[in-house]
Amino acid sequence: MRPRAWCGVLAAVALSATACGGGGGSEAEKGTDGAGAGARSGFPVTVTDCMGAKTTFDAAPKKIVTSNAAGLELLMWLGAGDKAAGTGFPPGNGAMPGQYADRAAKVPVLGKTAIPKEKLLGSGADLYVDAFSSMKNMGRMGDAPTAEEFKAAGIKHVFLKSTACAAMSKSPRTDLSGVEADIEELGKVTGTSARAAELVREMRKKTGAVTDALKDVPADKRPSYFFFDYDAGTKQPMAVCNRQVANAVIGMAGGRNVFDGCDGDFKPVGWEDVVAKNPDWIQLGVRNRGSDEANAKAFDEAAEFLKNFPATKDLTAVKEGRFVRIGSERTTIGGVRSADTVREIAHTLHPDRVK
């Protein structure tokens, strides 16, 4: 066994899994969100952080830094990618949707992981889109700017709350409403509300079709499902709990997350806990390796581990090869492509109902 200690969880939170829909430059500037003056009339806009603190925008930001590739990708889908001035945790090869790959590759990388405080504060940005609130900037508590430092640098600080605030949520995540709210909120902040509304409509169309297809499948007939975070390490499995967006993705796809009883986003568990659940399906959660070939190899490695590890080799899902090969990012990071992941998992679990 090769313990990867939290790297998979951190990578899952850090790397991109948002997306859907497309388009060139800033819609606020091109007039596609209310035609210039109409877009500006949407301001002032007030948003909140995970604790409810308010931030008000009198106009759309001009230079935006994102904490990770998820935020960067969302800017691209909203039509505000031309405002991206830097990012942390940049997207790996193949992680960004094809139509945005070249543009995303040109965005300055301010940090291969979390952006150092000095670089962030000196970036010249007027907005920082953050996905790490609940994780204290990925463990870099001493390096995260304070509210006063952000203010002094002229940077407003907003959060992708479906990820950043997941651990502090007061109830289980059973749908994508939080993800949709993130898209709509960032759309308001960047003056691209019309595009945000379009993306959300498309998401709901996809997930609604799955819900309709599965509406007469009773809860106790839905297969149990374990998300195996291979990159988080094999010594001790990391469970996806009921506050994590993956819990909603699995449930909407017609599965039952075997660890939906644990509160929070992620939680270390024991292999004996997984064995006791004996899941019907196991998702091989690996992060993007940069190519289809490399991804296929990683999925194979995860499957081989389960087939050869004494604790898991006799599980029903392992013996019958019931593996779902969908990457970690697309499942554990909220974004527009979450709807596609719901549909893809649903097709795997219920092929006769979801085509």
mmCIF file of C-alpha atoms in Angstrom:
data_model
loop_
_atom_site.group_PDB
_atom_site.id
_atom_site.type_symbol
_atom_site.label_atom_id
_atom_site.label_comp_id
_atom_site.label_asym_id
_atom_site.label_seq_id
_atom_site.Cartn_x
_atom_site.Cartn_y
_atom_site.Cartn_z
ATOM 1 C CA MET A 1 0.000 0.000 0.000
ATOM 2 C CA ARG A 2 1.242 3.484 -0.824
ATOM 3 C CA PRO A 3 -0.241 6.092 1.516
ATOM 4 C CA ARG A 4 -0.838 9.313 -0.318
ATOM 5 C CA ALA A 5 -1.977 11.024 2.880
ATOM 6 C CA TRP A 6 -4.663 13.614 1.951
ATOM 7 C CA CYS A 7 -3.188 14.448 -1.433
ATOM 8 C CA GLY A 8 -6.198 13.065 -3.240
ATOM 9 C CA VAL A 9 -8.636 15.017 -1.104
ATOM 10 C CA LEU A 10 -6.623 18.183 -1.547
ATOM 11 C CA ALA A 11 -6.253 17.589 -5.265
ATOM 12 C CA ALA A 12 -9.942 16.878 -5.579
ATOM 13 C CA VAL A 13 -10.746 20.195 -3.948
ATOM 14 C CA ALA A 14 -7.961 21.997 -5.752
ATOM 15 C CA LEU A 15 -8.386 20.850 -9.316
ATOM 16 C CA SER A 16 -11.160 21.608 -11.738
ATOM 17 C CA ALA A 17 -14.443 19.865 -12.038
ATOM 18 C CA THR A 18 -16.757 22.654 -13.065
ATOM 19 C CA ALA A 19 -18.098 23.351 -16.544
ATOM 20 C CA CYS A 20 -20.664 23.473 -19.357
ATOM 21 C CA GLY A 21 -21.553 25.861 -22.145
ATOM 22 C CA GLY A 22 -19.213 28.250 -23.817
ATOM 23 C CA GLY A 23 -18.254 31.544 -25.287
ATOM 24 C CA GLY A 24 -15.582 34.109 -25.794
ATOM 25 C CA GLY A 25 -14.889 37.277 -23.911
ATOM 26 C CA SER A 26 -16.589 39.092 -21.068
ATOM 27 C CA GLU A 27 -20.331 39.251 -21.601
ATOM 28 C CA ALA A 28 -20.529 42.436 -19.574
ATOM 29 C CA GLU A 29 -18.190 44.083 -22.056
ATOM 30 C CA LYS A 30 -19.781 42.523 -25.159
ATOM 31 C CA GLY A 31 -23.287 43.507 -24.093
ATOM 32 C CA THR A 32 -24.719 39.999 -24.134
ATOM 33 C CA ASP A 33 -25.954 40.308 -20.562
ATOM 34 C CA GLY A 34 -28.333 43.186 -20.904
ATOM 35 C CA ALA A 35 -26.419 45.182 -23.528
ATOM 36 C CA GLY A 36 -23.834 47.317 -21.756
ATOM 37 C CA ALA A 37 -25.882 49.694 -19.634
ATOM 38 C CA GLY A 38 -28.290 46.890 -18.848
ATOM 39 C CA ALA A 39 -25.440 44.776 -17.482
ATOM 40 C CA ARG A 40 -24.182 47.655 -15.373
ATOM 41 C CA SER A 41 -27.686 48.245 -14.018
ATOM 42 C CA GLY A 42 -27.430 44.951 -12.170
ATOM 43 C CA PHE A 43 -25.130 46.614 -9.654
ATOM 44 C CA PRO A 44 -24.658 47.063 -6.784
ATOM 45 C CA VAL A 45 -24.424 43.350 -5.997
ATOM 46 C CA THR A 46 -23.955 42.048 -2.450
ATOM 47 C CA VAL A 47 -22.692 38.528 -1.704
ATOM 48 C CA THR A 48 -21.797 36.706 1.511
ATOM 49 C CA ASP A 49 -19.012 34.429 2.689
ATOM 50 C CA CYS A 50 -19.372 31.153 4.587
ATOM 51 C CA MET A 51 -20.115 32.974 7.835
ATOM 52 C CA GLY A 52 -22.513 35.499 6.320
ATOM 53 C CA ALA A 53 -20.152 38.484 6.093
ATOM 54 C CA LYS A 54 -21.182 40.725 3.198
ATOM 55 C CA THR A 55 -19.199 42.087 0.252
ATOM 56 C CA THR A 56 -20.716 44.637 -2.130
ATOM 57 C CA PHE A 57 -19.724 45.268 -5.750
ATOM 58 C CA ASP A 58 -20.619 48.567 -7.415
ATOM 59 C CA ALA A 59 -19.301 47.340 -10.771
ATOM 60 C CA ALA A 60 -17.937 44.167 -12.346
ATOM 61 C CA PRO A 61 -14.293 43.418 -11.463
ATOM 62 C CA LYS A 62 -11.620 43.979 -14.105
ATOM 63 C CA LYS A 63 -8.900 41.568 -12.943
ATOM 64 C CA ILE A 64 -9.743 38.289 -11.237
ATOM 65 C CA VAL A 65 -7.502 35.753 -9.506
ATOM 66 C CA THR A 66 -8.855 32.288 -8.735
ATOM 67 C CA SER A 67 -7.687 29.991 -5.964
ATOM 68 C CA ASN A 68 -7.815 26.952 -8.220
ATOM 69 C CA ALA A 69 -8.743 25.628 -11.632
ATOM 70 C CA ALA A 70 -12.385 25.173 -10.632
ATOM 71 C CA GLY A 71 -12.873 28.909 -10.245
ATOM 72 C CA LEU A 72 -10.871 29.589 -13.393
ATOM 73 C CA GLU A 73 -12.973 27.190 -15.418
ATOM 74 C CA LEU A 74 -16.179 28.736 -14.149
ATOM 75 C CA LEU A 75 -14.985 32.155 -15.298
ATOM 76 C CA MET A 76 -14.424 30.661 -18.741
ATOM 77 C CA TRP A 77 -17.924 29.224 -18.920
ATOM 78 C CA LEU A 78 -19.452 32.488 -17.751
ATOM 79 C CA GLY A 79 -17.696 34.403 -20.525
ATOM 80 C CA ALA A 80 -15.454 36.283 -18.102
ATOM 81 C CA GLY A 81 -12.267 34.338 -18.823
ATOM 82 C CA ASP A 82 -10.599 37.392 -20.339
ATOM 83 C CA LYS A 83 -10.537 38.916 -16.854
ATOM 84 C CA ALA A 84 -8.531 36.052 -15.345
ATOM 85 C CA ALA A 85 -5.267 37.538 -14.073
ATOM 86 C CA GLY A 86 -3.871 34.496 -12.303
ATOM 87 C CA THR A 87 -4.668 31.231 -10.557
ATOM 88 C CA GLY A 88 -3.417 28.767 -8.004
ATOM 89 C CA PHE A 89 -3.658 24.989 -8.479
ATOM 90 C CA PRO A 90 -3.620 25.375 -12.281
ATOM 91 C CA PRO A 91 -5.485 22.855 -14.439
ATOM 92 C CA GLY A 92 -3.452 19.890 -15.569
ATOM 93 C CA ASN A 93 -3.334 18.732 -19.165
ATOM 94 C CA GLY A 94 -6.756 17.541 -20.211
ATOM 95 C CA ALA A 95 -8.546 18.845 -17.127
ATOM 96 C CA MET A 96 -10.015 21.946 -18.783
ATOM 97 C CA PRO A 97 -12.757 21.569 -21.414
ATOM 98 C CA GLY A 98 -11.181 21.590 -24.864
ATOM 99 C CA GLN A 99 -12.600 24.898 -26.019
ATOM 100 C CA TYR A 100 -10.990 26.655 -23.058
ATOM 101 C CA ALA A 101 -7.718 24.763 -22.782
ATOM 102 C CA ASP A 102 -5.561 27.184 -24.795
ATOM 103 C CA ARG A 103 -6.943 30.266 -23.091
ATOM 104 C CA ALA A 104 -6.620 28.751 -19.621
ATOM 105 C CA ALA A 105 -3.011 27.773 -20.340
ATOM 106 C CA LYS A 106 -2.170 31.445 -20.860
ATOM 107 C CA VAL A 107 -3.439 32.522 -17.438
ATOM 108 C CA PRO A 108 -0.476 33.272 -15.143
ATOM 109 C CA VAL A 109 0.142 30.588 -12.531
ATOM 110 C CA LEU A 110 0.640 32.379 -9.221
ATOM 111 C CA GLY A 111 1.072 29.171 -7.286
ATOM 112 C CA LYS A 112 1.303 25.513 -8.231
ATOM 113 C CA THR A 113 -0.703 24.896 -5.064
ATOM 114 C CA ALA A 114 -2.131 27.606 -2.799
ATOM 115 C CA ILE A 115 -1.059 31.077 -3.930
ATOM 116 C CA PRO A 116 1.548 32.632 -1.594
ATOM 117 C CA LYS A 117 0.120 35.605 0.229
ATOM 118 C CA GLU A 118 2.586 38.109 -1.211
ATOM 119 C CA LYS A 119 1.821 37.054 -4.792
ATOM 120 C CA LEU A 120 -1.897 37.196 -4.229
ATOM 121 C CA LEU A 121 -1.856 40.611 -2.583
ATOM 122 C CA GLY A 122 0.516 41.949 -5.232
ATOM 123 C CA SER A 123 -1.360 40.514 -8.198
ATOM 124 C CA GLY A 124 -3.191 43.734 -9.034
ATOM 125 C CA ALA A 125 -6.498 41.864 -8.957
ATOM 126 C CA ASP A 126 -9.675 43.469 -7.709
ATOM 127 C CA LEU A 127 -11.373 40.103 -7.057
ATOM 128 C CA TYR A 128 -10.210 36.797 -5.590
ATOM 129 C CA VAL A 129 -12.483 33.779 -6.118
ATOM 130 C CA ASP A 130 -11.773 31.313 -3.303
ATOM 131 C CA ALA A 131 -12.767 27.656 -2.933
ATOM 132 C CA PHE A 132 -10.841 26.955 0.276
ATOM 133 C CA SER A 133 -12.623 28.656 3.164
ATOM 134 C CA SER A 134 -13.401 25.541 5.153
ATOM 135 C CA MET A 135 -9.898 24.178 4.631
ATOM 136 C CA LYS A 136 -8.098 27.328 5.783
ATOM 137 C CA ASN A 137 -6.376 27.813 2.448
ATOM 138 C CA MET A 138 -5.369 24.159 2.220
ATOM 139 C CA GLY A 139 -3.638 24.137 5.570
ATOM 140 C CA ARG A 140 -1.658 27.318 4.899
ATOM 141 C CA MET A 141 -3.367 29.199 7.711
ATOM 142 C CA GLY A 142 -0.434 31.500 8.364
ATOM 143 C CA ASP A 143 -0.080 32.351 4.681
ATOM 144 C CA ALA A 144 -3.709 33.276 3.976
ATOM 145 C CA PRO A 145 -4.340 37.047 3.750
ATOM 146 C CA THR A 146 -6.550 38.550 6.410
ATOM 147 C CA ALA A 147 -9.669 40.518 5.566
ATOM 148 C CA GLU A 148 -7.746 43.697 6.382
ATOM 149 C CA GLU A 149 -4.909 42.732 4.027
ATOM 150 C CA PHE A 150 -7.332 41.996 1.202
ATOM 151 C CA LYS A 151 -8.958 45.379 1.750
ATOM 152 C CA ALA A 152 -5.641 47.222 1.817
ATOM 153 C CA ALA A 153 -4.682 45.591 -1.482
ATOM 154 C CA GLY A 154 -7.989 46.555 -3.067
ATOM 155 C CA ILE A 155 -9.041 42.917 -3.536
ATOM 156 C CA LYS A 156 -12.570 41.789 -2.843
ATOM 157 C CA HIS A 157 -12.841 38.192 -1.676
ATOM 158 C CA VAL A 158 -15.693 35.866 -2.631
ATOM 159 C CA PHE A 159 -16.199 32.141 -2.189
ATOM 160 C CA LEU A 160 -17.459 29.212 -4.194
ATOM 161 C CA LYS A 161 -19.569 28.243 -1.236
ATOM 162 C CA SER A 162 -20.656 24.829 -2.514
ATOM 163 C CA THR A 163 -17.042 23.744 -1.976
ATOM 164 C CA ALA A 164 -15.611 26.236 0.496
ATOM 165 C CA CYS A 165 -18.481 26.058 2.964
ATOM 166 C CA ALA A 166 -19.337 22.371 2.596
ATOM 167 C CA ALA A 167 -17.964 21.253 5.955
ATOM 168 C CA MET A 168 -20.011 23.880 7.795
ATOM 169 C CA SER A 169 -23.290 23.099 6.075
ATOM 170 C CA LYS A 170 -26.093 22.369 8.525
ATOM 171 C CA SER A 171 -27.796 19.705 6.444
ATOM 172 C CA PRO A 172 -26.857 16.969 3.961
ATOM 173 C CA ARG A 173 -26.305 17.854 0.315
ATOM 174 C CA THR A 174 -28.958 16.100 -1.744
ATOM 175 C CA ASP A 175 -29.092 18.275 -4.866
ATOM 176 C CA LEU A 176 -27.032 20.762 -6.860
ATOM 177 C CA SER A 177 -28.800 23.894 -5.637
ATOM 178 C CA GLY A 178 -25.654 25.113 -3.871
ATOM 179 C CA VAL A 179 -23.600 24.686 -7.030
ATOM 180 C CA GLU A 180 -26.244 26.481 -9.059
ATOM 181 C CA ALA A 181 -26.241 29.310 -6.517
ATOM 182 C CA ASP A 182 -22.459 29.666 -6.929
ATOM 183 C CA ILE A 183 -22.820 29.968 -10.689
ATOM 184 C CA GLU A 184 -25.602 32.525 -10.384
ATOM 185 C CA GLU A 185 -23.753 34.529 -7.755
ATOM 186 C CA LEU A 186 -20.497 34.702 -9.689
ATOM 187 C CA GLY A 187 -22.559 35.619 -12.732
ATOM 188 C CA LYS A 188 -23.995 38.597 -10.869
ATOM 189 C CA VAL A 189 -20.564 39.658 -9.608
ATOM 190 C CA THR A 190 -18.975 39.494 -13.073
ATOM 191 C CA GLY A 191 -21.939 40.983 -14.935
ATOM 192 C CA THR A 192 -22.722 37.719 -16.731
ATOM 193 C CA SER A 193 -26.052 36.850 -15.134
ATOM 194 C CA ALA A 194 -27.723 35.910 -18.420
ATOM 195 C CA ARG A 195 -25.012 33.369 -19.162
ATOM 196 C CA ALA A 196 -25.191 32.019 -15.601
ATOM 197 C CA ALA A 197 -28.936 31.557 -15.913
ATOM 198 C CA GLU A 198 -28.432 29.691 -19.190
ATOM 199 C CA LEU A 199 -25.900 27.345 -17.607
ATOM 200 C CA VAL A 200 -28.184 26.621 -14.676
ATOM 201 C CA ARG A 201 -31.128 25.932 -16.962
ATOM 202 C CA GLU A 202 -29.062 23.398 -18.886
ATOM 203 C CA MET A 203 -27.947 21.740 -15.649
ATOM 204 C CA ARG A 204 -31.516 21.410 -14.431
ATOM 205 C CA LYS A 205 -32.629 20.015 -17.763
ATOM 206 C CA LYS A 206 -30.030 17.249 -17.506
ATOM 207 C CA THR A 207 -30.607 16.377 -13.857
ATOM 208 C CA GLY A 208 -34.370 16.695 -14.262
ATOM 209 C CA ALA A 209 -34.332 14.075 -17.006
ATOM 210 C CA VAL A 210 -32.454 11.700 -14.701
ATOM 211 C CA THR A 211 -34.855 12.355 -11.837
ATOM 212 C CA ASP A 212 -37.827 11.615 -14.085
ATOM 213 C CA ALA A 213 -36.237 8.424 -15.365
ATOM 214 C CA LEU A 214 -35.653 7.147 -11.821
ATOM 215 C CA LYS A 215 -38.756 8.486 -10.111
ATOM 216 C CA ASP A 216 -40.380 5.078 -9.624
ATOM 217 C CA VAL A 217 -37.230 3.357 -8.324
ATOM 218 C CA PRO A 218 -37.702 3.065 -4.540
ATOM 219 C CA ALA A 219 -34.867 4.084 -2.247
ATOM 220 C CA ASP A 220 -34.234 0.548 -1.029
ATOM 221 C CA LYS A 221 -33.846 -0.662 -4.611
ATOM 222 C CA ARG A 222 -31.138 1.845 -5.454
ATOM 223 C CA PRO A 223 -27.625 0.375 -5.404
ATOM 224 C CA SER A 224 -25.218 1.226 -2.604
ATOM 225 C CA TYR A 225 -22.173 3.180 -3.728
ATOM 226 C CA PHE A 226 -18.680 3.811 -2.383
ATOM 227 C CA PHE A 227 -16.482 6.608 -3.696
ATOM 228 C CA PHE A 228 -12.939 5.221 -3.418
ATOM 229 C CA ASP A 229 -10.593 8.194 -3.282
ATOM 230 C CA TYR A 230 -7.533 6.329 -4.548
ATOM 231 C CA ASP A 231 -5.319 9.418 -4.492
ATOM 232 C CA ALA A 232 -6.102 10.094 -0.831
ATOM 233 C CA GLY A 233 -4.183 6.937 0.020
ATOM 234 C CA THR A 234 -4.781 3.239 0.322
ATOM 235 C CA LYS A 235 -3.655 2.777 3.913
ATOM 236 C CA GLN A 236 -6.813 4.399 5.243
ATOM 237 C CA PRO A 237 -9.777 5.151 2.956
ATOM 238 C CA MET A 238 -11.302 8.618 2.892
ATOM 239 C CA ALA A 239 -15.081 8.628 2.969
ATOM 240 C CA VAL A 240 -17.194 11.158 1.129
ATOM 241 C CA CYS A 241 -19.711 12.351 3.720
ATOM 242 C CA ASN A 242 -23.131 13.891 3.357
ATOM 243 C CA ARG A 243 -22.065 17.569 3.168
ATOM 244 C CA GLN A 244 -19.835 16.916 0.154
ATOM 245 C CA VAL A 245 -21.246 17.686 -3.288
ATOM 246 C CA ALA A 246 -20.444 14.103 -4.328
ATOM 247 C CA ASN A 247 -23.156 12.939 -1.926
ATOM 248 C CA ALA A 248 -25.672 14.892 -3.980
ATOM 249 C CA VAL A 249 -24.219 13.680 -7.273
ATOM 250 C CA ILE A 250 -24.424 10.030 -6.184
ATOM 251 C CA GLY A 251 -27.936 10.379 -4.801
ATOM 252 C CA MET A 252 -29.289 12.236 -7.829
ATOM 253 C CA ALA A 253 -27.775 9.544 -10.038
ATOM 254 C CA GLY A 254 -29.819 6.874 -8.297
ATOM 255 C CA GLY A 255 -27.182 5.536 -5.933
ATOM 256 C CA ARG A 256 -26.923 5.420 -2.143
ATOM 257 C CA ASN A 257 -23.671 6.775 -0.738
ATOM 258 C CA VAL A 258 -22.633 4.164 1.837
ATOM 259 C CA PHE A 259 -21.220 6.908 4.054
ATOM 260 C CA ASP A 260 -24.130 9.317 3.835
ATOM 261 C CA GLY A 261 -24.526 8.950 7.598
ATOM 262 C CA CYS A 262 -21.331 10.871 8.407
ATOM 263 C CA ASP A 263 -21.668 14.634 8.764
ATOM 264 C CA GLY A 264 -19.101 16.879 7.101
ATOM 265 C CA ASP A 265 -17.366 16.684 3.744
ATOM 266 C CA PHE A 266 -14.585 14.080 4.048
ATOM 267 C CA LYS A 267 -13.751 11.694 6.896
ATOM 268 C CA PRO A 268 -11.055 9.038 7.348
ATOM 269 C CA VAL A 269 -12.586 5.614 7.929
ATOM 270 C CA GLY A 270 -11.251 2.073 8.206
ATOM 271 C CA TRP A 271 -11.272 -0.633 5.575
ATOM 272 C CA GLU A 272 -13.391 -2.659 7.966
ATOM 273 C CA ASP A 273 -16.039 0.065 7.639
ATOM 274 C CA VAL A 274 -16.004 -0.256 3.851
ATOM 275 C CA VAL A 275 -16.183 -4.042 4.047
ATOM 276 C CA ALA A 276 -19.153 -3.828 6.422
ATOM 277 C CA LYS A 277 -20.997 -1.699 3.852
ATOM 278 C CA ASN A 278 -20.223 -4.158 1.003
ATOM 279 C CA PRO A 279 -21.175 -1.607 -1.685
ATOM 280 C CA ASP A 280 -22.886 -2.654 -4.899
ATOM 281 C CA TRP A 281 -20.748 -0.206 -6.901
ATOM 282 C CA ILE A 282 -17.359 1.412 -6.316
ATOM 283 C CA GLN A 283 -16.258 4.578 -8.063
ATOM 284 C CA LEU A 284 -12.532 4.631 -8.795
ATOM 285 C CA GLY A 285 -11.885 8.246 -7.861
ATOM 286 C CA VAL A 286 -8.556 9.295 -9.374
ATOM 287 C CA ARG A 287 -7.541 12.807 -10.324
ATOM 288 C CA ASN A 288 -6.774 13.750 -13.907
ATOM 289 C CA ARG A 289 -3.381 12.456 -15.067
ATOM 290 C CA GLY A 290 -3.161 14.561 -18.235
ATOM 291 C CA SER A 291 -4.224 12.141 -20.975
ATOM 292 C CA ASP A 292 -6.783 9.437 -21.672
ATOM 293 C CA GLU A 293 -4.027 6.841 -21.630
ATOM 294 C CA ALA A 294 -2.648 7.989 -18.288
ATOM 295 C CA ASN A 295 -6.134 8.207 -16.806
ATOM 296 C CA ALA A 296 -6.956 4.678 -17.961
ATOM 297 C CA LYS A 297 -3.763 3.427 -16.346
ATOM 298 C CA ALA A 298 -4.653 5.136 -13.050
ATOM 299 C CA PHE A 299 -8.140 3.641 -13.071
ATOM 300 C CA ASP A 300 -6.612 0.226 -13.713
ATOM 301 C CA GLU A 301 -4.205 0.696 -10.814
ATOM 302 C CA ALA A 302 -7.066 1.577 -8.463
ATOM 303 C CA ALA A 303 -9.058 -1.444 -9.600
ATOM 304 C CA GLU A 304 -6.058 -3.763 -9.230
ATOM 305 C CA PHE A 305 -5.480 -2.530 -5.703
ATOM 306 C CA LEU A 306 -9.040 -3.416 -4.728
ATOM 307 C CA LYS A 307 -8.788 -6.808 -6.447
ATOM 308 C CA ASN A 308 -5.587 -7.731 -4.631
ATOM 309 C CA PHE A 309 -6.016 -6.081 -1.231
ATOM 310 C CA PRO A 310 -7.094 -8.758 1.270
ATOM 311 C CA ALA A 311 -9.762 -6.569 2.857
ATOM 312 C CA THR A 312 -11.519 -5.733 -0.404
ATOM 313 C CA LYS A 313 -10.874 -8.579 -2.850
ATOM 314 C CA ASP A 314 -14.038 -10.432 -1.783
ATOM 315 C CA LEU A 315 -16.397 -7.459 -1.899
ATOM 316 C CA THR A 316 -19.304 -8.040 -4.270
ATOM 317 C CA ALA A 317 -18.520 -4.995 -6.402
ATOM 318 C CA VAL A 318 -14.871 -6.019 -6.728
ATOM 319 C CA LYS A 319 -15.577 -9.652 -7.593
ATOM 320 C CA GLU A 320 -18.161 -8.629 -10.205
ATOM 321 C CA GLY A 321 -16.129 -5.731 -11.573
ATOM 322 C CA ARG A 322 -18.742 -3.096 -10.781
ATOM 323 C CA PHE A 323 -16.429 -0.113 -11.054
ATOM 324 C CA VAL A 324 -17.339 3.423 -12.114
ATOM 325 C CA ARG A 325 -14.442 5.137 -13.859
ATOM 326 C CA ILE A 326 -15.083 8.844 -13.411
ATOM 327 C CA GLY A 327 -12.440 11.238 -12.111
ATOM 328 C CA SER A 328 -12.373 12.754 -8.638
ATOM 329 C CA GLU A 329 -12.565 16.355 -9.796
ATOM 330 C CA ARG A 330 -15.772 15.918 -11.734
ATOM 331 C CA THR A 331 -17.435 14.290 -8.737
ATOM 332 C CA THR A 332 -16.199 16.193 -5.691
ATOM 333 C CA ILE A 333 -15.960 19.748 -7.054
ATOM 334 C CA GLY A 334 -19.229 21.520 -7.703
ATOM 335 C CA GLY A 335 -19.650 23.015 -11.153
ATOM 336 C CA VAL A 336 -21.759 22.931 -14.254
ATOM 337 C CA ARG A 337 -20.329 19.568 -15.259
ATOM 338 C CA SER A 338 -21.721 18.117 -12.037
ATOM 339 C CA ALA A 339 -24.943 17.637 -13.986
ATOM 340 C CA ASP A 340 -23.080 15.632 -16.618
ATOM 341 C CA THR A 341 -21.549 13.491 -13.886
ATOM 342 C CA VAL A 342 -24.996 12.794 -12.439
ATOM 343 C CA ARG A 343 -26.182 11.619 -15.833
ATOM 344 C CA GLU A 344 -23.072 9.512 -16.483
ATOM 345 C CA ILE A 345 -23.244 7.718 -13.137
ATOM 346 C CA ALA A 346 -26.988 7.216 -13.550
ATOM 347 C CA HIS A 347 -26.431 5.596 -16.949
ATOM 348 C CA THR A 348 -23.908 3.199 -15.375
ATOM 349 C CA LEU A 349 -26.160 2.262 -12.472
ATOM 350 C CA HIS A 350 -29.443 2.259 -14.377
ATOM 351 C CA PRO A 351 -28.605 1.693 -18.072
ATOM 352 C CA ASP A 352 -32.123 0.561 -18.893
ATOM 353 C CA ARG A 353 -33.592 3.835 -17.639
ATOM 354 C CA VAL A 354 -30.932 6.476 -18.351
ATOM 355 C CA LYS A 355 -29.567 6.339 -21.875
#
